[in-house]
Coordinates of N, CA and C in Angstrom, one line a residue:
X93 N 107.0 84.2 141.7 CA 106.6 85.4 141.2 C 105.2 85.2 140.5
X94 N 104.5 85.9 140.6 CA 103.1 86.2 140.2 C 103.5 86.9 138.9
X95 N 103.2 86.1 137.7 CA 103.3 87.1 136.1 C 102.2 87.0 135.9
X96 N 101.2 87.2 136.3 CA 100.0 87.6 135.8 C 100.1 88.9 136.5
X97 N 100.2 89.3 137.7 CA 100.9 90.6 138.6 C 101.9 91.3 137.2
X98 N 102.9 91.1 137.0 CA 103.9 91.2 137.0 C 103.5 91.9 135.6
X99 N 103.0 91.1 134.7 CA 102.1 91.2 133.2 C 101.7 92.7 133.6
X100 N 100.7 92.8 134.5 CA 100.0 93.9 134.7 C 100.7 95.3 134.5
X101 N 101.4 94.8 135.7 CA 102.3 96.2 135.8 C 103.1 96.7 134.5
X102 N 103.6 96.0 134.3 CA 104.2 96.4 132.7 C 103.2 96.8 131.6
X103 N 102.0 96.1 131.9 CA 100.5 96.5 130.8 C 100.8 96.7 129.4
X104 N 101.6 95.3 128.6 CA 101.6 95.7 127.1 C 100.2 94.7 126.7
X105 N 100.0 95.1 125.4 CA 98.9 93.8 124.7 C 99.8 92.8 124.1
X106 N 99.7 92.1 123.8 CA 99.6 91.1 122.6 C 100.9 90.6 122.8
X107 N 101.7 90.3 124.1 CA 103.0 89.6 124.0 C 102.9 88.7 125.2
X108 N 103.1 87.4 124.8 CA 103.4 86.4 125.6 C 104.3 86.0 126.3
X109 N 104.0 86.1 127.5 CA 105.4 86.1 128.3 C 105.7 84.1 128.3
X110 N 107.0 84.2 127.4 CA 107.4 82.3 127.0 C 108.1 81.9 128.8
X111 N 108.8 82.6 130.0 CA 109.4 82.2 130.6 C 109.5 83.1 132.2
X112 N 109.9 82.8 132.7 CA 110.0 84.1 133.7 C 111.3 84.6 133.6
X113 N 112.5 84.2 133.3 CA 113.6 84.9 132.4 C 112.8 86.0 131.6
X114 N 112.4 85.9 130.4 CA 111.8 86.8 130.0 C 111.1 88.0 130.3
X115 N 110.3 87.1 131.1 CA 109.4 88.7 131.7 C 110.3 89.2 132.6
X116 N 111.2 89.0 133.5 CA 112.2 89.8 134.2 C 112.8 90.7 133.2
X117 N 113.3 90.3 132.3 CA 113.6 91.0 130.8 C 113.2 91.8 130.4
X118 N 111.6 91.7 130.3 CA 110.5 92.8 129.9 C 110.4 93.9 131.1
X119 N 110.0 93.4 132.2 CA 110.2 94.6 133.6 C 111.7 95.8 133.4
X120 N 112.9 94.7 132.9 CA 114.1 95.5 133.1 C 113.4 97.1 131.8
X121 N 113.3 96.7 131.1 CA 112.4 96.9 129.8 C 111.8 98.2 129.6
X122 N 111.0 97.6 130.7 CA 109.3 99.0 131.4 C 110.3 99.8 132.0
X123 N 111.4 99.4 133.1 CA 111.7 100.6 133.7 C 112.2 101.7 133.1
X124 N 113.2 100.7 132.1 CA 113.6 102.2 130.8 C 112.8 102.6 130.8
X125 N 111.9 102.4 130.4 CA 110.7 102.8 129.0 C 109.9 104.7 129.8
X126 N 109.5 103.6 130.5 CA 108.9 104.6 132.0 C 109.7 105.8 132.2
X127 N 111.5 105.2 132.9 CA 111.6 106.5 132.9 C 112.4 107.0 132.2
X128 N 112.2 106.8 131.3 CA 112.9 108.1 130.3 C 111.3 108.7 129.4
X129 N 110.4 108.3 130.0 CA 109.0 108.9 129.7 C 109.0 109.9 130.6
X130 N 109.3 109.8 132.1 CA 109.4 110.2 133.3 C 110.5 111.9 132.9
X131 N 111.4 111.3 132.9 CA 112.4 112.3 132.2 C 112.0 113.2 131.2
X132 N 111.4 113.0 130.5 CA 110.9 113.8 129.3 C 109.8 114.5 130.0
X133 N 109.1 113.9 130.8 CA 107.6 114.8 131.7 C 108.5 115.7 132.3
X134 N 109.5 115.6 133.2 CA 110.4 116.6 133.6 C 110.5 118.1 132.8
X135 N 111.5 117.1 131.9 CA 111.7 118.4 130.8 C 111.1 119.3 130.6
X136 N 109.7 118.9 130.1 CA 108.4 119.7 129.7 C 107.7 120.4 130.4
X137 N 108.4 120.0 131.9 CA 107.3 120.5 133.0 C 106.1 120.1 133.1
X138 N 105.4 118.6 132.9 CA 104.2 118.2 132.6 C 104.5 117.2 133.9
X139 N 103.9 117.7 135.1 CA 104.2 117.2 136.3 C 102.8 115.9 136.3
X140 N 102.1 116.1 135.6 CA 100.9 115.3 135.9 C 101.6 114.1 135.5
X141 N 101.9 113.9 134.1 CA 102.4 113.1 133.1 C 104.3 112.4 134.1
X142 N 104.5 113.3 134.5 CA 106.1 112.9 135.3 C 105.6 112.3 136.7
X143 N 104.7 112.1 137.2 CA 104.3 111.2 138.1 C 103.7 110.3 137.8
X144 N 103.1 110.2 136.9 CA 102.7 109.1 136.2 C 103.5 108.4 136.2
X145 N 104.1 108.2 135.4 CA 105.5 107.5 134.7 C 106.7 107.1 135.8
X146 N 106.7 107.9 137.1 CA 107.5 107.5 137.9 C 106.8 106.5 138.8
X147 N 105.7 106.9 139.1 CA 104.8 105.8 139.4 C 104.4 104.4 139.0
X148 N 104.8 104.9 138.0 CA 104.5 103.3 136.7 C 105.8 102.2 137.1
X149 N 107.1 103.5 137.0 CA 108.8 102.8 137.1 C 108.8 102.0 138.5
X150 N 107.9 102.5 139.5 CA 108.1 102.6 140.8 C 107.6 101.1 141.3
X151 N 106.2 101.1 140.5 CA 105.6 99.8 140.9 C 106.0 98.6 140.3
X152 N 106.7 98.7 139.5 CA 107.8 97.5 138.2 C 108.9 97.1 139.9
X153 N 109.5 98.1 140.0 CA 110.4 97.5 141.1 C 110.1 97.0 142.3
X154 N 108.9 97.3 142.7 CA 108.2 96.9 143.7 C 107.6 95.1 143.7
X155 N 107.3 95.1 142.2 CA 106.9 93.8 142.0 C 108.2 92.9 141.8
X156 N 109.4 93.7 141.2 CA 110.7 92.7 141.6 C 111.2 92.5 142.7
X157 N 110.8 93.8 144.0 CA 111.3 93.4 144.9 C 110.4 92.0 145.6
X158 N 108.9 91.8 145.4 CA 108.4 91.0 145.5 C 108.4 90.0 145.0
X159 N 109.5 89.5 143.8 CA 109.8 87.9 143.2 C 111.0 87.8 143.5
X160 N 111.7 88.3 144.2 CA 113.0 88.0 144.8 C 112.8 86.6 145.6
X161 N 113.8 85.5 145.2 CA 113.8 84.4 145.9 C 114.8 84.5 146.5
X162 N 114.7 84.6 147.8 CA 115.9 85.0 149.5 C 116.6 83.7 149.6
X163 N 116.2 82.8 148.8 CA 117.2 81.1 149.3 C 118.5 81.5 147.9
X164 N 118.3 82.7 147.1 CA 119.9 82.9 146.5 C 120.8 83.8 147.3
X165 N 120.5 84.1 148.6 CA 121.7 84.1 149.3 C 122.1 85.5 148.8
X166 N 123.5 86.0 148.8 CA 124.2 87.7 149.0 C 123.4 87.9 147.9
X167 N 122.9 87.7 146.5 CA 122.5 88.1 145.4 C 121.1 88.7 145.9
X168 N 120.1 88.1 146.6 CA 118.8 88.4 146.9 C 118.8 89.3 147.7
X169 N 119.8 89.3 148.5 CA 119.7 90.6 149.6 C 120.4 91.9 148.9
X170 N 121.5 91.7 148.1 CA 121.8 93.0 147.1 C 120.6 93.1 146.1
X171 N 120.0 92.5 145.4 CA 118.9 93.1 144.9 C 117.9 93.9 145.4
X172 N 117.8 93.5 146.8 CA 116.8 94.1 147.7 C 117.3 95.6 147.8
X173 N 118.6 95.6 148.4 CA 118.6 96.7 148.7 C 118.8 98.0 147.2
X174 N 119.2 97.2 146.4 CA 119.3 98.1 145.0 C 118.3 98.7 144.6
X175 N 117.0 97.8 144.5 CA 116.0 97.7 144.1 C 115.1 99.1 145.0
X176 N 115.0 98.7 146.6 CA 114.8 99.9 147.2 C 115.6 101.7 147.0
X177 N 116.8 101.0 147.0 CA 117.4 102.2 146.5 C 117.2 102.8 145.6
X178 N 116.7 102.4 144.2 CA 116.7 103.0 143.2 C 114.5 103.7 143.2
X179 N 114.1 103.0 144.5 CA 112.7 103.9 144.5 C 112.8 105.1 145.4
X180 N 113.8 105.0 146.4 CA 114.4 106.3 146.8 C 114.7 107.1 145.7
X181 N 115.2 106.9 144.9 CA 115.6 107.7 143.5 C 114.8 108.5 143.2
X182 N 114.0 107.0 142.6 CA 112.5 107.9 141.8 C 111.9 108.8 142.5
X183 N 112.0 108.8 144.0 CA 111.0 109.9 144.6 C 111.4 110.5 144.6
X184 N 113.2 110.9 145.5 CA 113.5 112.2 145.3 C 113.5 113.1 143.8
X185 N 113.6 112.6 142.7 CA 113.2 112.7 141.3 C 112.0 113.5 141.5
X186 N 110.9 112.8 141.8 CA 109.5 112.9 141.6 C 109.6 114.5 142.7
X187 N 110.0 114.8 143.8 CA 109.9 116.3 144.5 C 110.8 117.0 144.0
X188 N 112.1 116.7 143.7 CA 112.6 117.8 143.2 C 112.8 117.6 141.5
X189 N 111.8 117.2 141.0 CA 112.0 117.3 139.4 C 113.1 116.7 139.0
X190 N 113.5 116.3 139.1 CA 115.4 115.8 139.4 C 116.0 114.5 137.9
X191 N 116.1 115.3 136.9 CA 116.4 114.2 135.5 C 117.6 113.8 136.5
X192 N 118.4 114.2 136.7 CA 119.8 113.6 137.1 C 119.4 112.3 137.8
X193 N 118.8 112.1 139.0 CA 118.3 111.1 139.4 C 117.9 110.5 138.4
X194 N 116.9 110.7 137.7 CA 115.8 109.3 136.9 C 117.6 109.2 135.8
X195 N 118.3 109.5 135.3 CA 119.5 109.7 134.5 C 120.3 108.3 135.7
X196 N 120.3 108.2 136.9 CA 121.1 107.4 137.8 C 119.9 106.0 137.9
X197 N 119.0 106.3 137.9 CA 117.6 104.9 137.8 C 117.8 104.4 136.5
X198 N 118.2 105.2 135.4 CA 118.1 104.7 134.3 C 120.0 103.5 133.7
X199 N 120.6 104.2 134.8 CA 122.2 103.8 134.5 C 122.2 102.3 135.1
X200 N 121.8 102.6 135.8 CA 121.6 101.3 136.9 C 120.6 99.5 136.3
X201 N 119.5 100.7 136.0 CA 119.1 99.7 134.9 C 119.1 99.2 134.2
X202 N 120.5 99.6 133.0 CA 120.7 99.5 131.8 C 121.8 98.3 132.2
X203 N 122.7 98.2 133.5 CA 123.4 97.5 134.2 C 122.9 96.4 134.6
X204 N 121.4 96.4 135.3 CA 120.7 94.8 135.5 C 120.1 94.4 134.2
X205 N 120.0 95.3 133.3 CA 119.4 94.2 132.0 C 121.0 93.5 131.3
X206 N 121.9 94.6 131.2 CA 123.0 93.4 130.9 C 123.6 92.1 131.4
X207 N 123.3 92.6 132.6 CA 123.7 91.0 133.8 C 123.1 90.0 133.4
X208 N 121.5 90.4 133.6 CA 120.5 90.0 133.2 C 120.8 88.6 131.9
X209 N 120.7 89.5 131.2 CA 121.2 88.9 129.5 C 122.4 87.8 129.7
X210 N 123.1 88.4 130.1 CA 124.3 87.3 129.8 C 124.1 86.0 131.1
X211 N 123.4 86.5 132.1 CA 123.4 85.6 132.8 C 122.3 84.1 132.0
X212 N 121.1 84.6 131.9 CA 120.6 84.0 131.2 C 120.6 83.4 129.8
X213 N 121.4 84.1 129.3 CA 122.3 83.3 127.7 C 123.3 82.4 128.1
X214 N 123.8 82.5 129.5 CA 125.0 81.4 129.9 C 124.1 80.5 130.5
X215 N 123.1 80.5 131.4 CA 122.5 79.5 131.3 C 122.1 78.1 130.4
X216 N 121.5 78.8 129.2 CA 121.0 78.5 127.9 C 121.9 77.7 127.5
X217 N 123.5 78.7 127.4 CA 124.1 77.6 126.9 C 124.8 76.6 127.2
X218 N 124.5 76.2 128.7 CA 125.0 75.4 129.3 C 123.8 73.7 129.2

């Protein structure tokens, strides 16, 4: 994985990414962050601002789908296809205004950061 890529897309200042554990962490992170920015542009009807942000969510996944390492086997090919799945989301979101969708991108996410976590704290403490 490219985290200097990866840095970008997420675009905070002043935080050091210590690991690539972590910065997967921080992406899971951005996509909340995004879209429930995304969701709120909805709300408001501020279409400029709601593509934005789904755009933002959109390219975060795109760069995980690009640090997927394919030698882990069923895991790598179900992230693939999740990962695609969930930018299907965002678009249909993005044309029909659709909180419900970014509400189903956001569920889902909330699900890879928990894995996430525990996977990588079981690591740790092994």
């Amino acid at each position: 994985m490219s985290p200097n890529l990866a840095y970008a897309t997420y675009s905070q200042n002043n935080i050091s990414i210590e690991s690539s554990e972590k910065l997967i962490e921080m992406l899971y992170e951005g996509i909340l962050k995004f879209s429930s920015l995304a969701k709120r542009a909805i709300e408001v009807n501020n279409l400029e601002k709601k593509a934005y942000w789904i755009n933002r969510t959109v390219a975060i996944f795109s760069e995980l789908l690009n640090s997927i390492n394919y030698d882990g086997g069923d895991i790598a090919n179900y992230l693939t296809g999740l990962y695609l799945h969930q930018i299907k989301t965002l678009s249909i979101a993005n044309i029909e205004n659709d909180t419900k969708k970014i509400d189903e991108v956001i569920s889902v996410t909330k699900g890879l950061l928990t894995a996430w976590r525990e996977e990588t704290n079981d690591n740790m403490d092994k």
